[in-house]
Amino acid sequence: VGGEPVNVVLRRVGQLAIVLFVVTVLTTLLFSLLPGDLAEVSIPFGSDEQRAALREDLGLNEPLPVQYGRWLGHFVKGDLGDFYRQGNVTSVRERVKATAPVSLELMLYAQILALAFAIPLGIFTARRAGSLPDKSINTTAYGLLAVPEFVLGLILAYVVGVELKWLPPQGFVRWNVDLGEHLRSMVLPAVSLAIGQVAVYMRLLRTDLVATLQQDFILMAKSKGISERRVMWRHALRPSSLTLLTAAGLNVGTLIGGTIIIERVFNLDGMGHLIFEAINERQIAALQSLIALVAAGYVVVNFLVDILYAVLDPRIRRA
Amino acid sequence: VPDADRTDTGIALEQPMHGGEHNVSVATNAAVVAATLPSAIGGVDVARSKRLGIMGWFAMVWLGLVVLMALVPGLFPVTDLHSRSLDAITNDSFGPSLAHPLGLDVSGYDLLTRIVYGARASLLVSVGAIVFAMLIGGTLGLIAGYFRGIIDTILTGILNILLAMPFLVLALAFVAVLATGDNVSYAKRVSVVLLSVGIASIPPLARITRANTLAWSEREFVLAARLQGAKNRRIIWRDVLPNVMPAMFSIALLGIGLIIIIEGGLALLGAGVPATIDTPSWGNILASMSPQLFLGKPWGVFAASLAIFLTVLSLNYLGDVVRARFDVRESVL
């Protein structure tokens, strides 16, 4: 740790590049391990000419480094390959354009919900540390950590969607079609993703606040006659924002994994659904691009959180 | 232990402690890491006690039952995996009853039987993956933490790159490439699932082992052993490893729970233990029964969810007890 901020950023960019390189090389290697002919697997119903064209396009007849170079060239230009189905070919890029917003919206809603519940709960429990409400909330959070999001999702879908019929148990409406229905269709998936995160953020914030509240500057603020609410929100909560940011960054991986699965559970037409289709229909070339894309997204978000963290925290900036 | 990159109990060791300011940021990091662990319910005594307590005994008994299910399913009140209740289908009644305490699935198979037999595949994948990761990751961590220097720098660099990878997606890719298709045998599919999850668990386990090894190999008794002329291998084996074991063990317990959950996730994505009548796993019961839930027949999902929840909760709790009992965190910091 240390060095000028610029150096830190440069080092992180270097690390980012290495990770992206390794991930994409690994996937290329992995897909070259595939038994059988990749073109045959992807378009078993196609004609010999079509397969030959695909082989040529992917560089399957060339050595691996050339194959990788060709794939990377396509990928960087935004050519993610095609989905082959009998009678039609759709470009993966178009599918990603249609599905990625769904996944991103879902992750965003889940994150907002999680923080909206975790922050008040964290403050509430920290102020009453050791009391009965504190203990029961903590015990509940502990239990929730053992509930996978898909279990939560399925049970919510059954109780709220199928039995009570309050919300649609499955399916998805775009926000530009009907905003109200869009939000209604997103409630259950977002809540199922958020609850586990609430538990994590809340416990983190509680621990953090309990420690902060014992510091001298809090006593100082209180003795100046500043209201308890103001001390909590303006003085005590502030240092914890960095902790929450770090935790949110660390959570990105869990969130991506959770989103892919939750999309399956609620039948949302997002990236997770696309990956599932690619696996099920053995669309290997498409799958390779999709995996690289998700991996890149994951690595880049982590990188951005790191940078943001360094920018926000004066201690790191100066160190 | 894919998510355990944030469960590095010894992260504070990786940075030297300088001035006061620096200490604060190191402490925050450690706190962040700690809070994402089930144990870190702050200092609140959910699982901080060094004794087992009632919860702990519950956890032990349940896990004991699960192990028995996996080893000798016949001990439990189960029917044959192939026997179906056709009455249930004609009467359209699949809910729990005296004869079928967890209900029946839509084809008329007893769910208790499927859950009991499913324990084997779920445990095989999760315990197998963790044992594999402990052997490799533990060895790497011990070597890096004990010898330090260039070996440590290289290994840590590689581990950091591996930790930055999205694990679930890569596991999916492994299974999709190496073990999907019509002619893939059950054994092959299960071993590919086990290995891909196991490989992903290596980096976090290696990191935790390394951090703990760093701390323990600083201690006087290691120096004493060295001065007496003990060889490195002996010191690692006799002095360092026994002290690092509790930390590895408690993370391993959490990891097994996490992988049981991941097996369920993979099954929902069509990349888990294949769902056939003979090869139930908790994940594939949940996945294959989930469409039925939307048709008002939730029993299959409920049964599998309950088994997963109780097992993961028990593993989390016991992991915490081990940690508290051996003062893992305290001894490292």
XYZ file of C-alpha atoms in Angstrom:
652
model
C 0.000 0.000 0.000
C 1.184 3.520 -0.506
C 2.745 5.639 -3.172
C 1.224 8.536 -5.020
C -2.450 8.185 -5.950
C -1.456 8.089 -9.620
C 0.873 5.173 -8.929
C -1.832 3.326 -7.068
C -4.184 3.771 -10.006
C -1.506 2.690 -12.481
C -0.702 -0.398 -10.473
C -4.376 -1.279 -10.280
C -4.772 -0.799 -14.026
C -1.860 -3.175 -14.553
C -3.441 -5.720 -12.268
C -6.741 -5.286 -14.078
C -5.101 -5.999 -17.423
C -3.379 -9.122 -16.094
C -6.570 -10.496 -14.596
C -8.535 -9.864 -17.792
C -5.804 -11.514 -19.846
C -5.653 -14.572 -17.603
C -9.439 -14.976 -17.523
C -9.801 -14.810 -21.292
C -6.823 -17.089 -21.964
C -8.218 -19.570 -19.459
C -11.607 -19.626 -21.155
C -10.002 -20.085 -24.577
C -7.928 -22.962 -23.217
C -10.958 -24.427 -21.533
C -13.029 -24.354 -24.686
C -10.212 -25.884 -26.700
C -10.381 -28.847 -24.316
C -13.905 -29.523 -25.481
C -14.064 -33.024 -26.874
C -15.173 -33.152 -30.471
C -15.391 -30.499 -33.117
C -16.558 -27.140 -31.829
C -18.306 -26.303 -35.065
C -20.072 -29.651 -35.023
C -21.201 -29.084 -31.436
C -22.471 -25.567 -32.095
C -24.358 -26.225 -35.330
C -25.121 -29.940 -35.530
C -27.938 -29.175 -37.980
C -25.910 -26.887 -40.250
C -24.475 -27.699 -43.630
C -20.810 -28.589 -44.134
C -20.170 -25.187 -45.709
C -21.634 -23.398 -42.696
C -19.444 -25.396 -40.354
C -16.392 -24.724 -42.468
C -17.205 -21.013 -42.373
C -17.587 -21.079 -38.588
C -14.314 -22.973 -38.234
C -12.603 -20.396 -40.386
C -14.202 -17.535 -38.482
C -13.155 -18.861 -35.059
C -9.744 -19.912 -36.335
C -10.303 -23.490 -35.238
C -7.788 -24.788 -37.767
C -5.072 -22.489 -36.469
C -2.846 -22.915 -33.418
C -4.229 -21.753 -30.058
C -2.479 -18.374 -29.800
C -3.874 -17.410 -33.214
C -7.282 -18.601 -32.117
C -7.043 -16.495 -28.990
C -5.863 -13.469 -30.943
C -8.724 -13.807 -33.365
C -11.269 -14.202 -30.584
C -9.842 -11.190 -28.717
C -9.952 -9.126 -31.900
C -13.630 -9.926 -32.350
C -14.385 -9.390 -28.669
C -12.732 -5.991 -28.450
C -14.636 -4.840 -31.535
C -17.853 -5.893 -29.831
C -18.410 -8.957 -31.984
C -19.491 -11.565 -29.459
C -20.306 -14.339 -31.900
C -23.656 -15.839 -32.787
C -26.382 -17.995 -31.340
C -27.135 -20.789 -33.788
C -30.590 -22.216 -33.937
C -32.220 -24.234 -36.592
C -33.395 -21.755 -39.179
C -32.016 -18.634 -37.554
C -28.858 -17.033 -36.300
C -28.977 -14.220 -33.756
C -25.981 -12.190 -32.788
C -24.968 -12.537 -29.161
C -24.361 -8.814 -29.079
C -28.012 -8.074 -29.791
C -29.097 -10.546 -27.130
C -26.713 -8.972 -24.617
C -28.061 -5.524 -25.433
C -31.544 -6.756 -24.682
C -30.732 -8.756 -21.547
C -27.939 -6.880 -19.785
C -30.197 -3.987 -18.658
C -32.481 -6.466 -16.909
C -29.603 -7.901 -14.890
C -28.149 -4.489 -14.119
C -31.528 -3.123 -13.010
C -32.035 -6.128 -10.773
C -28.606 -5.714 -9.171
C -29.174 -1.996 -8.691
C -32.587 -2.452 -7.068
C -31.218 -5.170 -4.806
C -28.310 -2.987 -3.739
C -30.550 0.031 -3.020
C -33.009 -2.097 -1.068
C -30.209 -3.715 0.913
C -28.700 -0.385 1.961
C -32.102 1.192 2.610
C -32.826 -1.501 5.171
C -29.342 -2.157 6.486
C -28.456 1.415 7.450
C -31.484 2.104 9.686
C -31.231 -1.404 11.171
C -27.517 -0.969 11.817
C -28.115 2.354 13.582
C -31.048 0.972 15.516
C -29.099 -2.016 16.830
C -25.885 -0.094 17.483
C -27.707 2.392 19.718
C -29.209 -0.430 21.710
C -26.231 -2.789 21.645
C -26.819 -5.726 23.949
C -30.574 -5.143 24.344
C -33.236 -7.699 23.482
C -34.222 -6.107 20.134
C -30.549 -5.942 19.193
C -30.031 -9.589 20.020
C -33.121 -10.788 18.206
C -32.322 -8.784 15.084
C -28.780 -10.130 15.129
C -29.907 -13.695 15.593
C -32.327 -13.327 12.689
C -29.554 -11.912 10.520
C -27.350 -14.831 11.489
C -30.029 -17.275 10.433
C -30.573 -15.443 7.153
C -26.925 -15.960 6.252
C -27.667 -19.665 5.998
C -30.549 -19.147 3.539
C -29.422 -19.147 -0.097
C -31.047 -16.412 -2.187
C -32.693 -18.918 -4.493
C -34.383 -20.640 -1.554
C -35.614 -17.265 -0.350
C -36.732 -16.432 -3.884
C -38.670 -19.657 -4.357
C -40.372 -19.408 -0.976
C -41.280 -15.746 -1.502
C -42.571 -16.560 -4.976
C -44.752 -19.279 -3.513
C -46.103 -17.384 -0.506
C -46.476 -13.889 -1.968
C -46.968 -14.801 -5.615
C -48.774 -18.119 -5.770
C -50.708 -18.247 -2.473
C -51.428 -14.603 -1.616
C -51.334 -13.441 -5.259
C -50.045 -10.005 -4.224
C -47.304 -9.886 -6.809
C -46.570 -11.764 -10.023
C -44.600 -14.905 -9.026
C -42.638 -14.983 -12.280
C -41.999 -13.017 -15.415
C -40.759 -9.594 -16.286
C -42.117 -6.317 -17.704
C -39.832 -3.641 -19.165
C -39.944 -0.258 -17.471
C -40.642 1.559 -20.739
C -43.665 -0.674 -21.334
C -45.350 -0.220 -17.965
C -43.393 1.266 -15.080
C -45.818 0.099 -12.384
C -45.859 -3.487 -13.612
C -42.090 -3.352 -14.094
C -41.565 -2.458 -10.441
C -44.105 -5.063 -9.353
C -42.301 -7.740 -11.347
C -38.955 -6.742 -9.839
C -39.992 -6.656 -6.162
C -39.659 -10.352 -5.396
C -36.376 -10.952 -7.262
C -34.803 -7.821 -5.796
C -35.966 -8.612 -2.259
C -34.643 -12.181 -2.485
C -31.257 -10.874 -3.565
C -31.262 -8.059 -1.010
C -32.131 -9.887 2.201
C -28.832 -11.730 2.495
C -26.981 -8.497 1.795
C -29.009 -6.666 4.431
C -27.729 -9.155 6.966
C -24.121 -8.616 5.894
C -24.270 -4.802 5.707
C -26.261 -4.440 8.892
C -23.888 -6.488 10.999
C -20.948 -4.679 9.528
C -22.417 -1.260 10.218
C -23.431 -2.242 13.722
C -19.930 -3.402 14.653
C -18.451 -0.303 13.094
C -20.836 2.108 14.826
C -20.459 0.507 18.233
C -16.724 1.169 17.979
C -17.124 4.703 16.589
C -19.613 5.737 19.256
C -16.960 5.181 21.916
C -14.521 7.594 20.312
C -13.647 10.934 21.855
C -14.938 13.041 18.980
C -18.423 11.642 19.530
C -18.287 12.567 23.209
C -17.029 15.980 22.149
C -19.896 16.441 19.705
C -22.423 15.341 22.276
C -20.995 17.653 24.913
C -21.384 20.553 22.496
C -25.089 19.885 22.735
C -25.562 18.505 19.231
C -28.662 16.358 19.048
C -28.193 12.634 19.181
C -29.755 12.178 15.762
C -27.320 14.637 14.216
C -24.341 13.076 15.975
C -25.364 9.699 14.636
C -26.023 10.719 11.026
C -23.365 13.381 10.556
C -20.535 12.294 12.824
C -20.737 8.588 13.557
C -22.069 7.314 10.250
C -19.551 9.111 8.092
C -16.469 6.982 8.708
C -18.594 3.871 8.232
C -19.481 4.832 4.667
C -16.053 3.630 3.549
C -16.551 0.323 5.262
C -19.877 -0.102 3.509
C -18.304 0.803 0.184
C -15.608 -1.821 0.629
C -18.173 -4.399 1.583
C -20.310 -3.488 -1.433
C -17.261 -3.983 -3.668
C -16.445 -7.328 -2.132
C -20.061 -8.289 -2.616
C -20.107 -7.781 -6.372
C -19.077 -11.361 -7.028
C -21.797 -12.761 -4.799
C -24.291 -10.381 -6.374
C -23.446 -11.449 -9.938
C -23.712 -15.115 -9.028
C -26.952 -14.498 -7.164
C -28.433 -12.496 -10.038
C -27.744 -15.249 -12.561
C -29.528 -17.785 -10.387
C -32.394 -15.500 -9.347
C -33.117 -14.738 -13.001
C -33.600 -18.437 -13.534
C -35.874 -18.737 -10.521
C -38.117 -15.837 -11.555
C -37.791 -16.424 -15.279
C -36.399 -12.963 -16.012
C -34.874 -12.466 -19.415
C -31.466 -11.303 -18.218
C -27.843 -12.271 -18.777
C -28.219 -15.249 -16.464
C -30.963 -16.542 -18.687
C -28.747 -16.045 -21.713
C -25.894 -17.985 -20.100
C -28.298 -20.747 -19.177
C -29.517 -20.949 -22.780
C -25.963 -21.027 -24.091
C -25.082 -23.892 -21.755
C -28.211 -25.860 -22.498
C -27.965 -25.454 -26.250
C -24.213 -25.983 -26.229
C -23.536 -22.651 -27.912
C -19.885 -22.757 -27.020
C -18.657 -19.727 -28.959
C -21.430 -17.600 -27.481
C -20.740 -18.977 -24.030
C -17.081 -18.066 -24.274
C -17.919 -14.426 -25.007
C -20.565 -14.289 -22.309
C -18.228 -15.636 -19.676
C -15.495 -13.221 -20.688
C -18.015 -10.392 -20.558
C -19.253 -11.245 -17.059
C -15.689 -11.771 -15.868
C -14.656 -8.414 -17.295
C -17.630 -6.704 -15.647
C -16.762 -8.273 -12.335
C -13.101 -7.329 -12.498
C -13.833 -3.775 -13.644
C -16.366 -3.126 -10.880
C -13.913 -4.353 -8.279
C -11.302 -2.088 -9.791
C -13.629 0.929 -9.704
C -14.522 0.302 -6.066
C -10.832 0.174 -5.219
C -10.180 3.459 -6.985
C -13.221 5.125 -5.461
C -12.091 3.921 -2.077
C -8.646 5.447 -2.549
C -10.180 8.716 -3.724
C -12.655 8.971 -0.852
C -10.436 7.978 2.013
C -7.976 10.729 2.897
C -5.872 8.258 4.865
C -5.239 6.166 1.783
C -4.735 9.214 -0.398
C -2.029 10.499 1.882
C -0.460 7.175 2.760
C -14.902 -21.383 -0.443
C -15.511 -19.002 -3.259
C -16.610 -16.106 -1.167
C -14.081 -16.588 1.508
C -11.723 -14.099 -0.038
C -13.453 -11.813 2.334
C -13.187 -14.271 5.139
C -9.489 -13.868 5.501
C -9.158 -13.825 9.240
C -5.583 -12.749 9.082
C -5.692 -9.935 6.594
C -4.268 -7.422 9.015
C -1.033 -9.326 8.999
C -0.414 -8.662 5.394
C 0.279 -5.039 5.984
C 2.947 -3.897 8.348
C 1.608 -1.698 11.076
C 3.074 1.749 10.869
C 1.744 4.924 12.391
C -1.586 5.420 14.052
C -3.353 6.546 10.901
C -2.364 3.463 9.086
C -3.535 1.285 11.898
C -7.005 2.684 11.559
C -7.307 1.734 7.932
C -5.895 -1.714 8.565
C -8.401 -2.215 11.326
C -11.251 -1.146 9.064
C -10.179 -3.664 6.476
C -10.066 -6.409 9.021
C -13.462 -5.378 10.335
C -14.968 -5.474 6.869
C -13.570 -8.899 6.311
C -14.668 -10.090 9.698
C -18.198 -8.801 9.362
C -18.875 -10.827 6.271
C -18.168 -13.956 8.257
C -21.148 -15.495 9.969
C -19.270 -15.366 13.256
C -18.733 -11.697 13.253
C -22.185 -10.809 14.494
C -20.051 -8.192 16.089
C -19.176 -9.127 19.579
C -22.696 -10.296 20.113
C -22.931 -13.681 21.655
C -24.763 -15.489 18.915
C -21.917 -17.892 18.503
C -19.099 -16.457 20.513
C -19.297 -18.919 23.327
C -16.502 -21.417 23.613
C -18.962 -24.045 24.695
C -21.227 -25.886 22.361
C -24.458 -24.831 24.077
C -27.875 -26.013 23.003
C -27.478 -24.620 19.482
C -24.137 -26.354 19.158
C -25.560 -29.697 20.206
C -28.415 -29.262 17.774
C -25.900 -28.553 15.060
C -23.797 -31.594 15.973
C -26.814 -33.900 16.093
C -28.150 -32.656 12.767
C -24.794 -32.953 11.033
C -24.391 -36.415 12.547
C -27.748 -37.364 11.040
C -26.735 -35.943 7.674
C -23.532 -37.972 7.682
C -25.530 -41.077 8.578
C -27.942 -40.333 5.713
C -25.022 -40.189 3.343
C -23.385 -43.376 4.628
C -26.307 -45.654 5.545
C -29.569 -44.224 4.190
C -31.290 -47.501 5.095
C -31.279 -46.517 8.802
C -33.967 -43.937 8.121
C -37.662 -44.544 7.465
C -37.234 -44.555 3.712
C -38.849 -46.409 0.852
C -37.111 -47.669 -2.229
C -35.913 -44.887 -4.549
C -37.997 -46.424 -7.320
C -41.229 -46.969 -5.423
C -43.967 -44.528 -6.350
C -47.281 -43.735 -4.798
C -49.711 -43.727 -7.701
C -52.598 -42.964 -5.326
C -51.148 -39.529 -4.760
C -51.256 -38.815 -8.468
C -54.823 -40.061 -8.936
C -55.997 -38.118 -5.858
C -53.764 -35.151 -6.626
C -52.592 -35.051 -2.987
C -48.870 -34.528 -2.580
C -48.730 -32.786 0.810
C -47.149 -34.214 3.955
C -48.907 -37.136 5.597
C -48.075 -39.764 8.212
C -46.742 -42.136 5.597
C -44.815 -39.382 3.800
C -43.771 -36.755 6.384
C -42.213 -34.417 3.800
C -44.798 -35.085 1.128
C -44.401 -36.505 -2.360
C -43.002 -35.082 -5.531
C -45.221 -34.779 -8.607
C -44.250 -38.201 -9.906
C -45.316 -39.756 -6.610
C -41.865 -40.365 -5.151
C -41.471 -39.979 -1.377
C -39.581 -36.765 -0.636
C -38.112 -37.898 2.679
C -36.527 -40.798 0.832
C -35.132 -38.502 -1.838
C -33.735 -36.074 0.750
C -32.105 -38.883 2.746
C -30.527 -40.400 -0.348
C -29.690 -36.928 -1.658
C -27.416 -36.230 1.292
C -24.799 -38.471 -0.249
C -24.299 -36.478 -3.449
C -24.520 -33.124 -1.674
C -21.932 -34.125 0.929
C -19.714 -35.852 -1.609
C -19.448 -32.711 -3.707
C -19.066 -30.247 -0.840
C -16.765 -32.212 1.450
C -14.782 -33.571 -1.500
C -14.233 -30.105 -2.931
C -13.129 -28.701 0.416
C -10.758 -31.582 1.157
C -9.228 -31.151 -2.295
C -8.885 -27.394 -1.760
C -7.453 -27.842 1.740
C -4.775 -30.228 0.516
C -3.616 -27.966 -2.299
C -4.451 -24.539 -0.880
C -3.199 -25.497 2.579
C 0.134 -26.694 1.227
C 0.579 -23.570 -0.879
C -0.354 -21.342 2.055
C 2.058 -23.104 4.414
C 4.896 -22.830 1.913
C 4.226 -19.173 1.150
C 3.785 -18.178 4.772
C 6.716 -20.139 6.116
C 9.410 -19.471 3.527
C 8.296 -15.943 2.546
C 10.555 -14.090 0.131
C 10.229 -14.653 -3.570
C 8.116 -17.822 -3.255
C 5.594 -15.903 -1.190
C 5.530 -12.958 -3.591
C 4.876 -15.194 -6.590
C 2.277 -17.366 -4.893
C 0.443 -14.375 -3.426
C 0.415 -12.697 -6.825
C -1.114 -15.760 -8.449
C -3.652 -16.139 -5.655
C -4.708 -12.503 -5.947
C -5.353 -12.958 -9.648
C -7.361 -16.101 -8.993
C -9.344 -14.347 -6.273
C -10.357 -11.635 -8.727
C -12.151 -14.128 -10.954
C -15.875 -14.611 -10.950
C -16.041 -18.068 -9.601
C -19.574 -19.221 -10.235
C -19.347 -18.344 -13.909
C -16.078 -20.226 -14.315
C -17.468 -23.265 -12.525
C -20.406 -23.092 -14.909
C -18.033 -22.961 -17.851
C -16.087 -25.974 -16.602
C -19.192 -28.073 -16.238
C -20.639 -26.860 -19.524
C -17.503 -27.666 -21.465
C -16.291 -30.833 -19.794
C -19.428 -32.550 -18.668
C -22.587 -31.754 -20.558
C -24.126 -33.700 -23.355
C -25.994 -36.932 -23.638
C -23.228 -39.424 -23.145
C -21.629 -38.000 -19.994
C -21.633 -40.505 -17.147
C -22.823 -39.632 -13.647
C -19.366 -40.186 -12.169
C -17.740 -37.882 -14.686
C -20.284 -35.130 -14.194
C -20.004 -35.307 -10.402
C -16.210 -35.264 -10.489
C -16.192 -32.258 -12.814
C -18.617 -30.396 -10.517
C -16.527 -31.366 -7.486
C -13.236 -30.327 -9.048
C -14.439 -27.052 -10.517
C -15.843 -25.964 -7.160
C -12.752 -27.332 -5.432
C -10.349 -25.406 -7.652
C -12.259 -22.215 -6.978
C -11.901 -22.850 -3.242
C -8.112 -23.099 -3.354
C -7.234 -19.363 -3.344
C -9.240 -18.334 -0.271
C -8.072 -21.361 1.722
C -4.476 -20.773 0.687
C -4.706 -17.155 1.739
C -6.068 -17.913 5.169
C -3.467 -20.616 5.726
C -0.736 -18.246 4.616
C -1.851 -15.457 6.945
C -1.985 -17.805 9.910
C 1.327 -19.435 9.022
C 2.953 -16.009 8.863
C 1.803 -15.326 12.410
C 2.710 -18.679 13.897
C 6.132 -19.024 12.326
C 7.143 -15.794 14.078
C 6.641 -17.403 17.463
C 9.429 -18.270 19.893
C 8.845 -22.014 19.824
C 9.463 -22.060 16.087
C 12.698 -20.172 16.615
C 13.596 -22.589 19.400
C 12.965 -25.554 17.150
C 15.097 -23.998 14.462
C 17.932 -23.320 16.913
C 17.814 -26.950 17.960
C 18.522 -27.798 14.359
C 15.090 -29.041 13.328
C 14.567 -29.200 9.598
C 12.034 -26.922 7.927
C 9.779 -29.807 7.025
C 9.674 -30.968 10.618
C 8.992 -27.472 11.930
C 6.135 -26.961 9.479
C 4.690 -30.348 10.210
C 5.121 -30.423 13.994
C 5.050 -26.793 15.113
C 3.254 -24.671 12.559
C 0.577 -26.901 11.043
C -1.088 -27.979 14.316
C -1.562 -24.326 15.217
C -2.851 -23.333 11.812
C -5.308 -26.226 11.665
C -8.127 -24.647 13.730
C -8.323 -21.659 11.397
C -8.319 -23.910 8.336
C -10.884 -26.167 9.923
C -13.298 -23.413 10.828
C -13.088 -21.942 7.337
C -13.528 -25.423 5.899
C -16.799 -25.817 7.798
C -18.095 -22.529 6.393
C -16.845 -23.596 2.957
C -18.725 -26.894 3.023
C -21.924 -24.969 3.732
C -21.225 -22.528 0.952
C -20.623 -25.331 -1.538
C -23.853 -27.077 -0.560
C -25.561 -23.806 -1.519
C -23.555 -23.545 -4.737
C -24.491 -27.102 -5.677
C -28.100 -25.913 -5.501
C -27.326 -22.882 -7.655
C -25.522 -24.978 -10.259
C -28.434 -27.416 -10.316
C -30.866 -24.560 -10.997
C -28.666 -23.538 -13.918
C -28.622 -27.065 -15.277
C -24.990 -27.664 -14.359
C -25.189 -29.555 -11.081
C -25.467 -33.212 -10.147
C -27.652 -34.701 -12.898
C -31.236 -35.262 -11.797
C -32.307 -38.848 -12.309
C -34.385 -41.140 -10.119
C -31.276 -42.863 -8.831
C -29.128 -39.812 -8.213
C -30.926 -37.283 -6.028
C -28.986 -34.406 -4.507
C -30.496 -31.619 -2.432
C -29.723 -29.203 -5.211
C -31.271 -31.231 -8.004
C -34.377 -32.035 -5.936
C -34.838 -28.286 -5.428
C -34.132 -27.478 -9.061
C -36.293 -30.170 -10.613
C -39.179 -29.411 -8.255
C -39.050 -25.632 -8.614
C -41.392 -25.451 -11.649
C -43.972 -27.361 -9.568
C -43.875 -24.697 -6.884
C -45.394 -22.238 -9.294
C -48.203 -24.710 -9.937
C -49.049 -24.767 -6.224
C -47.050 -27.880 -5.278
C -44.192 -26.532 -3.184
C -43.364 -29.679 -1.177
C -40.247 -30.694 -3.079
C -38.759 -27.222 -2.815
C -39.672 -26.978 0.873
C -38.052 -30.309 1.714
C -34.799 -29.553 -0.093
C -34.692 -25.984 1.250
C -35.114 -27.214 4.809
C -32.298 -29.740 4.443
C -29.973 -27.128 2.939
C -30.864 -24.465 5.511
C -30.412 -26.676 8.582
C -27.119 -28.038 7.313
C -25.632 -24.685 6.360
C -26.775 -23.098 9.621
C -25.208 -25.950 11.608
C -21.940 -25.703 9.689
C -21.779 -21.916 10.143
C -22.437 -22.244 13.839
C -19.876 -24.968 14.441
C -17.341 -23.050 12.371
C -17.821 -20.139 14.759
C -17.524 -22.328 17.816
C -14.230 -23.714 16.534
C -13.009 -20.196 15.897
C -14.029 -18.938 19.320
C -12.660 -21.996 21.050
C -9.224 -21.751 19.523
C -9.181 -17.958 19.636
C -8.353 -18.041 15.970
C -8.823 -14.378 15.255
C -7.267 -13.169 18.474
C -4.196 -15.303 18.066
C -3.662 -14.064 14.550
C -4.079 -10.405 15.272
